Short mmCIF file of C-alpha atoms and ligand atoms in Angstrom, two decimals:
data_model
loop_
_atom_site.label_atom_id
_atom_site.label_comp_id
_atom_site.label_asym_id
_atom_site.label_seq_id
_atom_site.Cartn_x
_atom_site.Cartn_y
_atom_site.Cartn_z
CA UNK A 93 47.43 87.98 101.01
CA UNK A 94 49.55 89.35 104.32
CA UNK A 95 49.22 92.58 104.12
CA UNK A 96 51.71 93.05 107.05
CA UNK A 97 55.36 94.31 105.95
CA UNK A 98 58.38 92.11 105.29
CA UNK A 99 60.20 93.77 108.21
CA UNK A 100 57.22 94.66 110.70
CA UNK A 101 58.53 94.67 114.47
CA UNK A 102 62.25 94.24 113.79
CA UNK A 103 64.88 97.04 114.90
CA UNK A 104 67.56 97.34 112.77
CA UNK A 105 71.07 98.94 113.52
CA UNK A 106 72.66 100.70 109.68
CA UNK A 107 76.19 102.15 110.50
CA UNK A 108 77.41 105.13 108.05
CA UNK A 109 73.30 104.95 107.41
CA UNK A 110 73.51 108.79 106.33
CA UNK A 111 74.84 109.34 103.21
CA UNK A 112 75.13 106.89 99.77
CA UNK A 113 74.58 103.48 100.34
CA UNK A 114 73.55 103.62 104.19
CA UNK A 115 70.98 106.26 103.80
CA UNK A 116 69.10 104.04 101.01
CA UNK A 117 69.50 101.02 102.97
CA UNK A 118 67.84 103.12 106.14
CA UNK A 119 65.17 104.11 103.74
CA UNK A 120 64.68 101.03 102.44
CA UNK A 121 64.12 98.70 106.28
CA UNK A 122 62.02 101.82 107.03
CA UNK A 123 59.59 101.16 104.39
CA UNK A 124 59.84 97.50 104.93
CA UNK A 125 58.44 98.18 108.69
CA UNK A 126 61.56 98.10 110.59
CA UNK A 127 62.60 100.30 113.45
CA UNK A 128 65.85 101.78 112.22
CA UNK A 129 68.61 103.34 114.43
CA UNK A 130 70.74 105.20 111.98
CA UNK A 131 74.67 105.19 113.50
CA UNK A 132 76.95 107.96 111.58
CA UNK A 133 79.67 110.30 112.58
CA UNK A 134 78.30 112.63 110.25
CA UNK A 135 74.90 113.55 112.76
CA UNK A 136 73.79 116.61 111.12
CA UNK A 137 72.76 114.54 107.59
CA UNK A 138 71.72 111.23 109.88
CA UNK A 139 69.23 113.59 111.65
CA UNK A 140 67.65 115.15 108.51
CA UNK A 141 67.33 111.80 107.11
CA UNK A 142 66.07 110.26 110.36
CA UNK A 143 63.29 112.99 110.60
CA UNK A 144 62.10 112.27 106.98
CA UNK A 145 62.01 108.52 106.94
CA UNK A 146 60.77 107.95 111.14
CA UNK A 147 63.99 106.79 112.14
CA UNK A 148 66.57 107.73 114.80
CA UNK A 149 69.73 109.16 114.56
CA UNK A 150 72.89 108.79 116.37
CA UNK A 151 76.19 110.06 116.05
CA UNK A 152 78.72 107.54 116.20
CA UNK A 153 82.50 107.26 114.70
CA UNK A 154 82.41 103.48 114.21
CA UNK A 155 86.58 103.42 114.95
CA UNK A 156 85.66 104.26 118.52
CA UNK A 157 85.14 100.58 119.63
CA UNK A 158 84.26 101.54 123.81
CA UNK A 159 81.68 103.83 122.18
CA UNK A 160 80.22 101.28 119.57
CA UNK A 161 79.26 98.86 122.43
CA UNK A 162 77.67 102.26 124.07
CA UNK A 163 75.71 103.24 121.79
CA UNK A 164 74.90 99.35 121.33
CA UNK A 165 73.77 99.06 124.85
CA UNK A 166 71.95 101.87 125.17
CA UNK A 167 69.73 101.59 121.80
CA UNK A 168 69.36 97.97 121.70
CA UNK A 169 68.88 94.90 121.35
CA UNK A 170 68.61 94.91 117.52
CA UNK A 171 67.47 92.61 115.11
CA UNK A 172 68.81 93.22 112.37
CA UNK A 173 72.50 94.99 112.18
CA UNK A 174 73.88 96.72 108.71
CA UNK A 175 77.63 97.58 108.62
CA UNK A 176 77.80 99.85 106.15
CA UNK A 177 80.10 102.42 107.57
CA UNK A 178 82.96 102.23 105.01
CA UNK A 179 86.35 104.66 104.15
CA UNK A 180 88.18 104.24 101.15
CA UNK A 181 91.92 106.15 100.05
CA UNK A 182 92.91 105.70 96.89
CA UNK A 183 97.02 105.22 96.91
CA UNK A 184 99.36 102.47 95.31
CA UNK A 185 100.44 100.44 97.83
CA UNK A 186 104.21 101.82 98.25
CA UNK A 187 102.39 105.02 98.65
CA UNK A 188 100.19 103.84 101.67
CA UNK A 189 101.88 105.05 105.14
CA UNK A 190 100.87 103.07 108.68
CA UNK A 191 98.05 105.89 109.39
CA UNK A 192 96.11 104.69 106.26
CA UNK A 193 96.25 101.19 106.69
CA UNK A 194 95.13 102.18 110.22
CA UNK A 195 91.81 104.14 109.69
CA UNK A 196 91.26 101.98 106.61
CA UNK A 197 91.53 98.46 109.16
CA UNK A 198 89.45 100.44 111.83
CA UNK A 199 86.64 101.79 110.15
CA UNK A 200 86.23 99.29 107.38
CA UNK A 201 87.22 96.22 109.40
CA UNK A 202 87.33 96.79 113.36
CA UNK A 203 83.83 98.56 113.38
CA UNK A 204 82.60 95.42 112.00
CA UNK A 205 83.88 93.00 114.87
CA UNK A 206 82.79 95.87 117.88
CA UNK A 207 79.35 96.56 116.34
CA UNK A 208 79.10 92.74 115.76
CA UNK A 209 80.88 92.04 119.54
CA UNK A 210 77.84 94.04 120.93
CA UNK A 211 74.66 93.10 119.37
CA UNK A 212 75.65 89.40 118.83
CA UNK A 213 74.50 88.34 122.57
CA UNK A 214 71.12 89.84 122.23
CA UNK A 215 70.50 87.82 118.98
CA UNK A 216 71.55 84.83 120.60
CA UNK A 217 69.20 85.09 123.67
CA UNK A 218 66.16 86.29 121.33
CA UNK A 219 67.04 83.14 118.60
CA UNK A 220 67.01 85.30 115.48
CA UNK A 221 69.47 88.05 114.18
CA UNK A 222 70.37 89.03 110.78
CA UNK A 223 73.88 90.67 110.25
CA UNK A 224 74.51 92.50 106.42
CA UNK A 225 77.97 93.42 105.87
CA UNK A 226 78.75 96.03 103.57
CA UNK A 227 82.19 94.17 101.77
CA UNK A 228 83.25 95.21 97.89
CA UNK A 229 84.12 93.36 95.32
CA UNK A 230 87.68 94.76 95.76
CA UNK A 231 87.19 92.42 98.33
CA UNK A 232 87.22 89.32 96.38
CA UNK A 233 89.02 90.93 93.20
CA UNK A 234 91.52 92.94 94.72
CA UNK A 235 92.18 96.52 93.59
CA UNK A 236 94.59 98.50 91.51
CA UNK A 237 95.14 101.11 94.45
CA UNK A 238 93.46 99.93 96.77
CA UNK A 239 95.28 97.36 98.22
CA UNK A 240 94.49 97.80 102.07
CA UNK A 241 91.43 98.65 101.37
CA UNK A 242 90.72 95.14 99.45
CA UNK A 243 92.60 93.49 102.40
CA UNK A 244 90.06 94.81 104.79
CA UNK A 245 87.16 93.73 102.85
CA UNK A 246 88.45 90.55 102.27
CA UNK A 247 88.79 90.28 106.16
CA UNK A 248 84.92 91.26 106.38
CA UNK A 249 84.21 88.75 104.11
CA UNK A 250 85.62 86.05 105.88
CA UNK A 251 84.64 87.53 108.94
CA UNK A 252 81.15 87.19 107.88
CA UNK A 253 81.41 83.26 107.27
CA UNK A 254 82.92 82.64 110.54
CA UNK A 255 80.00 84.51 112.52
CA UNK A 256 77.54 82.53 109.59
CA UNK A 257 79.46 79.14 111.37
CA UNK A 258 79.41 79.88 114.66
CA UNK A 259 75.48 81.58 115.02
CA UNK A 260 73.58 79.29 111.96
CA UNK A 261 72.05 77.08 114.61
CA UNK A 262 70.69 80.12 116.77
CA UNK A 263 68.76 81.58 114.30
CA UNK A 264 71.15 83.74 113.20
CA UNK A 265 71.96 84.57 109.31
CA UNK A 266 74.78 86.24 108.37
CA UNK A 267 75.81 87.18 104.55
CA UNK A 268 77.83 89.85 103.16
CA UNK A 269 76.81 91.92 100.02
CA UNK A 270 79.82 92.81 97.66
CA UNK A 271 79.02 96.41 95.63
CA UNK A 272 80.45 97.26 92.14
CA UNK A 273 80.59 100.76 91.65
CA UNK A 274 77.40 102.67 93.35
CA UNK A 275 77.01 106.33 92.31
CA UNK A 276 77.56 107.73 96.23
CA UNK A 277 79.70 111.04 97.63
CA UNK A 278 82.66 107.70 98.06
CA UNK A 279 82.57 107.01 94.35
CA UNK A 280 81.94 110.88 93.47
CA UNK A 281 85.35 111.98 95.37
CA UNK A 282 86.77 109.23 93.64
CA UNK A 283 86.25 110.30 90.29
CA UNK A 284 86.67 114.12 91.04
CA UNK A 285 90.47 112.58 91.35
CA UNK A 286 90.42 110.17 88.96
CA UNK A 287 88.64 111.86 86.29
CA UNK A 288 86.34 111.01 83.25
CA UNK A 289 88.61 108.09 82.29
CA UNK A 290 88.18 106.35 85.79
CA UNK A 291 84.55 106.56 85.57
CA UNK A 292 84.21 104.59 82.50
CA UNK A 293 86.41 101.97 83.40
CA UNK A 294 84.58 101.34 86.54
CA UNK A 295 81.46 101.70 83.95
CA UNK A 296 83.49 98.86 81.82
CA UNK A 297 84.37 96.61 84.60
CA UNK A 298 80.69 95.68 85.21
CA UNK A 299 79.10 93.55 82.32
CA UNK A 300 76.07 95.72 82.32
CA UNK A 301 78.50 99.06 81.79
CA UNK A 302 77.07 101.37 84.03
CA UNK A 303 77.28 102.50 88.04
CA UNK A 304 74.83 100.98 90.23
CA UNK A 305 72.51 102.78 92.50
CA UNK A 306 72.33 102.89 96.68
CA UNK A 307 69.13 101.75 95.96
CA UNK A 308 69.77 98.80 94.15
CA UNK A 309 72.12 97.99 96.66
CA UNK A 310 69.22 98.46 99.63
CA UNK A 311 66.74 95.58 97.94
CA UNK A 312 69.61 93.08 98.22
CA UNK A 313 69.70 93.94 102.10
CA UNK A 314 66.17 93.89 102.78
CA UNK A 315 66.03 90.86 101.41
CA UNK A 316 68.55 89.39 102.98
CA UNK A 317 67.03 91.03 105.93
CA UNK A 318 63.37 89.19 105.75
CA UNK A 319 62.17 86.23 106.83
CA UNK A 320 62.35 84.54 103.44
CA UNK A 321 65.94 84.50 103.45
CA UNK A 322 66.20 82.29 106.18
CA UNK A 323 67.64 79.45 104.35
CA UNK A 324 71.06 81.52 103.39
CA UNK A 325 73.94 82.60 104.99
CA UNK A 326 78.04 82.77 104.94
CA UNK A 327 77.41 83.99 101.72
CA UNK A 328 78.71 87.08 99.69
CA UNK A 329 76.20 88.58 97.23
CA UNK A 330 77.50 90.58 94.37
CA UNK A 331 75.84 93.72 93.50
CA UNK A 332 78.11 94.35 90.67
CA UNK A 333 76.46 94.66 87.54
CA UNK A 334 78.58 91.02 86.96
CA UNK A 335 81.54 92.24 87.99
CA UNK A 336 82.57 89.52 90.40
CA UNK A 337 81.23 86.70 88.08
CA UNK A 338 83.94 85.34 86.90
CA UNK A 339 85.94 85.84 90.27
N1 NAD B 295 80.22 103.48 96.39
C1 NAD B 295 80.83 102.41 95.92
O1 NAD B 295 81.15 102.34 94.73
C2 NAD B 295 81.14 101.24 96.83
C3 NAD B 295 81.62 100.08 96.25
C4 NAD B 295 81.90 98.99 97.06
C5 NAD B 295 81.71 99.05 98.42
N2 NAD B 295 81.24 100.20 98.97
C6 NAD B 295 81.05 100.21 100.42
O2 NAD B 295 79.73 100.61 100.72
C7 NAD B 295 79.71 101.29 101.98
C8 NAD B 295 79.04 102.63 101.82
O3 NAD B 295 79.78 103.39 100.89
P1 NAD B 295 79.23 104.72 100.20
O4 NAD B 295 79.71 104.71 98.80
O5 NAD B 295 77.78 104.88 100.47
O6 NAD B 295 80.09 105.79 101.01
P2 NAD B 295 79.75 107.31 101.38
O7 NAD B 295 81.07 107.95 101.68
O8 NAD B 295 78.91 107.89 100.33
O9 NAD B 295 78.92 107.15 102.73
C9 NAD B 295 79.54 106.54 103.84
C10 NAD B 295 78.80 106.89 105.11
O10 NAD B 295 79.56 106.36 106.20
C11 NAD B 295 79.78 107.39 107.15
N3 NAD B 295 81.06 107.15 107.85
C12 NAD B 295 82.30 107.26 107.34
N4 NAD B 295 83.21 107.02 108.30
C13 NAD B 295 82.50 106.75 109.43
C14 NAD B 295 82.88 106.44 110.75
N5 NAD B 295 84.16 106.37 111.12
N6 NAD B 295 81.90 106.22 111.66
C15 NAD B 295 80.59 106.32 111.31
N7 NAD B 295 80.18 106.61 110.07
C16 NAD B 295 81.13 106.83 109.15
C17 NAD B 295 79.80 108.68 106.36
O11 NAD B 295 79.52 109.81 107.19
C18 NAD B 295 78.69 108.41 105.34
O12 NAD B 295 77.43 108.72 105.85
C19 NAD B 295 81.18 101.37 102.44
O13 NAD B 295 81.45 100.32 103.32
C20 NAD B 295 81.95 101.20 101.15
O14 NAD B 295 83.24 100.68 101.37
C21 NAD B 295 80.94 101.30 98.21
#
């Protein structure tokens, strides 16, 4: 049996990799054998988790595109690349002014095409790459309150096929992984507003009727970040409890 690990000798770029989903993930390649670069504008947390897992940390606000391809350039080339970093407001959409649907398009959206912008030609020359983007399944469902939110995970989505088209014959995978509700701060601050009754109907959305873990969330990206998954990409993997299932 190979004793070596799935993800021995790849370096791996997670944005928002310090708290909730993005710190398991960064856990996760780090156990698998990756090198991990750990991107967040919150440093302090990145660094604590970077010293306990043997990663690095670096503080980054992903809605800063000249410094995305900065921080890209000077702790590259990567292998793998995680876009994680995510924001989410909760307003109807009458509600919503310009700013939101601003920071929600840069940080959930934007981020995605600089980070992807700068470690793209790297993959390219090297003739592998794996790209995981972080989506939702508000992405493909739409949300009650959420509506530019959904809209900019939708636009990862199909973002992710088109770089799937345009790389698949370089060696280059690229899939997107669609969470249901993932017990994280995000989620947390959502149901400190939303109370007990929003927590059990995002419990009774999923047909398994519970939250899903950052962990659970982490396996599907390794996987999709090994060498076995080399036969699949443009696609969007629910980790939803079978919430998306019949979207
Ligand atoms: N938790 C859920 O239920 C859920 C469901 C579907 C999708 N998601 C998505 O999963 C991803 C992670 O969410 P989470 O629940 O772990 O969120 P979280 O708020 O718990 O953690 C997000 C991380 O991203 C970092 N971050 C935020 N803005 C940033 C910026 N501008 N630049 C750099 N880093 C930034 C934060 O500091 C934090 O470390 C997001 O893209 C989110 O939209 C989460």
């Amino acid at each position: 049996m190979d004793a070596r690990r799935a993800l021995e000798g790849r370096r791996a770029f997670v944005t928002g990799g310090a708290n909730g989903i993005g710190a398991a993930i960064a856990r996760r390649l780090s156990i698998e054998g990756a090198e991990v670069v750990i991107a967040d504008i919150d440093i302090g947390s990145a660094a604590l988790l970077a010293q306990d897992i043997g990663a690095r940390a670096v503080g980054l606000d992903v809605a800063d595109l000249g410094r995305v391809r900065e921080v890209v350039d000077a702790s590259g080339p990567f292998d793998i690349l995680v876009n994680n970093a995510g924001v989410d407001q909760h307003a109807f959409f009458t509600s919503t002014t310009i700013e939101q649907w601003r920071t929600l398009l840069s940080v959930n959206l934007e981020s995605v095409f600089a980070t992807t912008h700068a470690v793209l030609p790297a993959m390219q020359a090297a003739g592998f790459g794996r790209i995981i983007n972080i989506a939702s399944e508000a992405g493909r469902l739409g949300s009650r309150g959420g509506a530019v939110y959904a809209a900019a995970k939708g636009g990862v989505i199909a973002f992710t096929k088109s770089i799937a088209r345009e790389n698949a014959r370089k060696g280059i995978t690229a899939n997107a992984i669609a969470p249901g509700p993932i017990e994280t701060p995000l989620l947390r601050k959502a149901v400190e507003r939303g109370g007990a009754a929003l927590l059990e109907s995002m419990k009774a959305a999923t047909l398994l009727g519970r939250l899903g873990s950052p962990a659970e969330v982490a396996a599907a990206v390794a996987f999709l970040a090994c060498d076995e998954a080399s036969f699949i990409t443009g696609e969007t993997l629910g980790v939803s409890g079978g919430m998306g299932c019949s979207g």
